[in-house]
Short mmCIF file of N, CA and C in Angstrom, two decimals:
data_model
loop_
_atom_site.label_atom_id
_atom_site.label_comp_id
_atom_site.label_asym_id
_atom_site.label_seq_id
_atom_site.Cartn_x
_atom_site.Cartn_y
_atom_site.Cartn_z
N UNK A 1 0.53 -1.14 -0.62
CA UNK A 1 -0.31 -0.06 -0.08
C UNK A 1 1.11 1.49 0.08
N UNK A 2 0.66 2.50 -0.95
CA UNK A 2 1.46 3.19 -0.99
C UNK A 2 0.20 4.44 -0.56
N UNK A 3 0.99 5.11 0.19
CA UNK A 3 0.69 6.60 0.80
C UNK A 3 1.03 7.56 -0.21
N UNK A 4 0.36 8.64 -0.93
CA UNK A 4 1.06 9.53 -1.50
C UNK A 4 0.64 11.42 -1.15
N UNK A 5 0.76 11.21 0.65
CA UNK A 5 1.72 12.99 0.56
C UNK A 5 -0.35 12.77 0.58
N UNK A 6 -0.98 11.89 1.53
CA UNK A 6 -2.63 12.07 1.65
C UNK A 6 -2.53 12.14 3.14
N UNK A 7 -4.03 12.78 3.28
CA UNK A 7 -4.76 12.62 4.63
C UNK A 7 -4.74 11.12 5.43
N UNK A 8 -4.36 10.55 6.03
CA UNK A 8 -4.25 8.87 6.79
C UNK A 8 -6.29 8.77 7.63
N UNK A 9 -6.56 8.67 8.09
CA UNK A 9 -7.89 8.98 9.21
C UNK A 9 -7.77 7.50 9.37
N UNK A 10 -8.12 7.47 10.63
CA UNK A 10 -8.50 6.02 11.24
C UNK A 10 -10.13 6.49 12.06
N UNK A 11 -10.95 6.41 12.53
CA UNK A 11 -12.27 7.07 13.23
C UNK A 11 -11.65 6.10 15.33
N UNK A 12 -11.24 7.22 16.19
CA UNK A 12 -11.56 6.97 17.49
C UNK A 12 -11.86 5.74 18.10
N UNK A 13 -12.91 5.49 17.50
CA UNK A 13 -13.45 3.49 17.92
C UNK A 13 -12.56 2.93 17.30
N UNK A 14 -12.31 3.22 16.24
CA UNK A 14 -11.73 1.84 15.43
C UNK A 14 -10.12 1.44 15.95
N UNK A 15 -9.94 2.62 16.59
CA UNK A 15 -8.37 2.63 16.90
C UNK A 15 -8.36 2.54 18.65
N UNK A 16 -9.49 2.56 18.87
CA UNK A 16 -10.30 1.85 20.35
C UNK A 16 -10.37 0.11 20.19
N UNK A 17 -11.23 -0.38 19.13
CA UNK A 17 -11.57 -1.66 18.72
C UNK A 17 -9.41 -2.57 18.73
N UNK A 18 -9.08 -2.01 17.82
CA UNK A 18 -7.35 -2.46 16.74
C UNK A 18 -7.06 -2.22 18.64
N UNK A 19 -7.09 -2.17 19.80
CA UNK A 19 -6.37 -1.56 20.81
C UNK A 19 -6.71 -2.96 21.42
N UNK A 20 -8.60 -3.01 21.95
CA UNK A 20 -9.08 -3.42 22.64
C UNK A 20 -8.47 -5.78 22.08
N UNK A 21 -8.38 -5.61 20.84
CA UNK A 21 -8.69 -6.34 19.95
C UNK A 21 -6.86 -7.10 20.01
N UNK A 22 -6.49 -6.15 20.12
CA UNK A 22 -4.05 -6.83 20.03
C UNK A 22 -4.36 -7.37 22.25
N UNK A 23 -4.81 -6.78 22.31
CA UNK A 23 -5.19 -7.15 24.04
C UNK A 23 -5.64 -8.12 24.43
N UNK A 24 -6.46 -9.11 23.81
CA UNK A 24 -7.10 -10.10 24.14
C UNK A 24 -6.88 -10.87 23.75
N UNK A 25 -6.28 -11.14 22.40
CA UNK A 25 -4.68 -12.14 21.86
C UNK A 25 -3.99 -12.63 22.37
N UNK A 26 -3.00 -11.38 22.45
CA UNK A 26 -2.03 -11.50 23.55
C UNK A 26 -1.93 -12.23 24.15
N UNK A 27 -2.79 -11.46 25.66
CA UNK A 27 -3.21 -11.77 26.33
C UNK A 27 -3.78 -13.39 27.15
N UNK A 28 -4.82 -14.06 25.51
CA UNK A 28 -5.06 -15.48 25.03
C UNK A 28 -3.76 -16.39 24.72
N UNK A 29 -2.62 -15.79 24.44
CA UNK A 29 -1.78 -16.47 24.04
C UNK A 29 -0.71 -16.90 25.10
N UNK A 30 -0.49 -15.95 25.81
CA UNK A 30 -0.04 -15.91 26.88
C UNK A 30 -0.53 -16.81 27.37
N UNK A 31 -1.73 -16.90 28.49
CA UNK A 31 -2.13 -17.41 29.38
C UNK A 31 -2.67 -19.01 28.23
N UNK A 32 -3.17 -19.18 26.98
CA UNK A 32 -2.69 -20.52 26.25
C UNK A 32 -0.89 -21.49 26.17
N UNK A 33 0.02 -20.11 26.42
CA UNK A 33 1.77 -21.14 26.56
C UNK A 33 1.53 -21.42 28.33
N UNK A 34 0.91 -20.10 28.99
CA UNK A 34 1.34 -21.23 30.52
C UNK A 34 0.37 -22.20 30.91
N UNK A 35 -0.85 -22.05 30.45
CA UNK A 35 -1.33 -23.15 30.63
C UNK A 35 -1.10 -24.41 29.65
N UNK A 36 -0.17 -24.59 29.11
CA UNK A 36 0.73 -25.77 28.59
C UNK A 36 1.91 -26.28 28.71
N UNK A 37 1.74 -25.38 30.05
CA UNK A 37 3.05 -26.38 30.64
C UNK A 37 2.33 -27.35 31.68
N UNK A 38 0.70 -27.29 32.34
CA UNK A 38 -0.50 -27.70 32.82
C UNK A 38 -1.05 -28.74 32.24
N UNK A 39 -1.07 -28.28 30.77
CA UNK A 39 -2.24 -29.82 30.94
C UNK A 39 -1.31 -30.17 29.79
N UNK A 40 -2.38 -31.95 29.41
CA UNK A 40 -2.24 -32.37 27.89
C UNK A 40 -1.71 -31.65 26.89
N UNK A 41 -1.35 -32.43 25.49
CA UNK A 41 -1.45 -32.18 25.00
C UNK A 41 -3.18 -31.79 23.87
N UNK A 42 -3.61 -32.83 24.64
CA UNK A 42 -5.10 -33.82 24.12
C UNK A 42 -5.88 -32.10 24.27
N UNK A 43 -5.67 -32.42 25.59
CA UNK A 43 -6.65 -31.40 26.31
C UNK A 43 -6.31 -29.59 25.12
N UNK A 44 -4.53 -29.17 25.67
CA UNK A 44 -4.68 -28.36 24.65
C UNK A 44 -5.39 -27.83 23.88
N UNK A 45 -5.33 -30.17 22.08
CA UNK A 45 -6.16 -29.00 21.39
C UNK A 45 -7.54 -28.98 21.25
N UNK A 46 -8.17 -29.55 22.72
CA UNK A 46 -9.92 -29.58 22.39
C UNK A 46 -9.94 -28.17 21.86
N UNK A 47 -8.81 -27.63 23.72
CA UNK A 47 -9.52 -26.23 23.94
C UNK A 47 -8.50 -25.40 22.86
N UNK A 48 -8.33 -25.72 21.13
CA UNK A 48 -8.08 -24.91 20.22
C UNK A 48 -8.75 -24.33 19.49
N UNK A 49 -9.25 -26.21 19.48
CA UNK A 49 -10.57 -26.45 18.58
C UNK A 49 -12.29 -25.27 19.18
N UNK A 50 -11.99 -25.75 20.46
CA UNK A 50 -13.57 -25.15 21.14
C UNK A 50 -13.41 -23.55 20.24
N UNK A 51 -12.04 -23.12 19.59
CA UNK A 51 -12.50 -21.72 19.59
C UNK A 51 -13.25 -21.29 18.23
N UNK A 52 -13.12 -22.72 17.67
CA UNK A 52 -13.53 -22.83 16.08
C UNK A 52 -15.24 -22.94 16.48
N UNK A 53 -15.38 -23.77 17.16
CA UNK A 53 -17.22 -22.93 18.10
C UNK A 53 -17.65 -22.43 18.32
N UNK A 54 -17.30 -21.90 19.78
CA UNK A 54 -17.57 -20.82 19.91
C UNK A 54 -17.18 -19.49 18.96
N UNK A 55 -16.19 -19.04 17.92
CA UNK A 55 -16.06 -18.00 16.87
C UNK A 55 -17.63 -17.97 16.30
N UNK A 56 -17.96 -18.28 15.87
CA UNK A 56 -19.76 -18.80 15.27
C UNK A 56 -21.07 -17.56 16.55
N UNK A 57 -20.83 -18.07 17.66
CA UNK A 57 -21.60 -17.72 18.99
C UNK A 57 -20.79 -16.39 19.01
N UNK A 58 -19.31 -15.83 19.03
CA UNK A 58 -19.34 -14.70 19.15
C UNK A 58 -19.35 -13.63 18.51
N UNK A 59 -19.70 -14.21 16.73
CA UNK A 59 -19.91 -13.85 15.44
C UNK A 59 -22.43 -13.03 15.91
N UNK A 60 -22.19 -13.57 16.80
CA UNK A 60 -24.14 -13.73 16.59
C UNK A 60 -24.20 -13.02 18.16
N UNK A 61 -23.05 -12.68 18.70
CA UNK A 61 -23.34 -11.86 20.22
C UNK A 61 -24.37 -10.22 20.15
N UNK A 62 -25.90 -10.63 20.19
CA UNK A 62 -26.05 -8.92 19.83
C UNK A 62 -25.70 -7.80 20.56
N UNK A 63 -24.59 -7.95 21.87
CA UNK A 63 -24.76 -7.20 22.96
C UNK A 63 -22.61 -6.79 22.74
N UNK A 64 -22.28 -8.26 22.68
CA UNK A 64 -20.17 -7.94 22.47
C UNK A 64 -20.10 -7.73 21.20
N UNK A 65 -20.79 -8.88 20.84
CA UNK A 65 -19.71 -9.06 19.20
C UNK A 65 -19.90 -8.23 18.23
N UNK A 66 -21.02 -9.12 16.42
CA UNK A 66 -20.85 -8.20 15.54
C UNK A 66 -21.69 -7.85 15.32
N UNK A 67 -23.01 -9.24 15.92
CA UNK A 67 -24.45 -9.15 15.47
C UNK A 67 -24.67 -8.86 14.27
N UNK A 68 -23.41 -10.09 13.41
CA UNK A 68 -23.84 -10.81 11.95
C UNK A 68 -25.24 -11.48 12.83
N UNK A 69 -25.88 -11.77 11.28
CA UNK A 69 -27.26 -11.85 10.84
C UNK A 69 -27.07 -13.23 10.12
N UNK A 70 -27.59 -15.12 10.54
CA UNK A 70 -27.09 -15.67 9.25
C UNK A 70 -27.99 -15.25 8.29
N UNK A 71 -27.63 -16.45 7.13
CA UNK A 71 -28.75 -15.77 5.84
C UNK A 71 -29.68 -16.42 5.72
#
């Protein structure tokens, strides 16, 4: 992406959402790494697969989620 002397504007809401996203992802990875010392590999695999199923419901949450509506 090349920007040629143009103003680059990001709404403050998007900046806060990006910072929140980075914090949540980083803390989740840190907790997963700490938990890997205490749990078995099979349990960690099931925990990571839970993200696939949980992501669907997270996208449909009307309050904290993206509030997507299935077609």
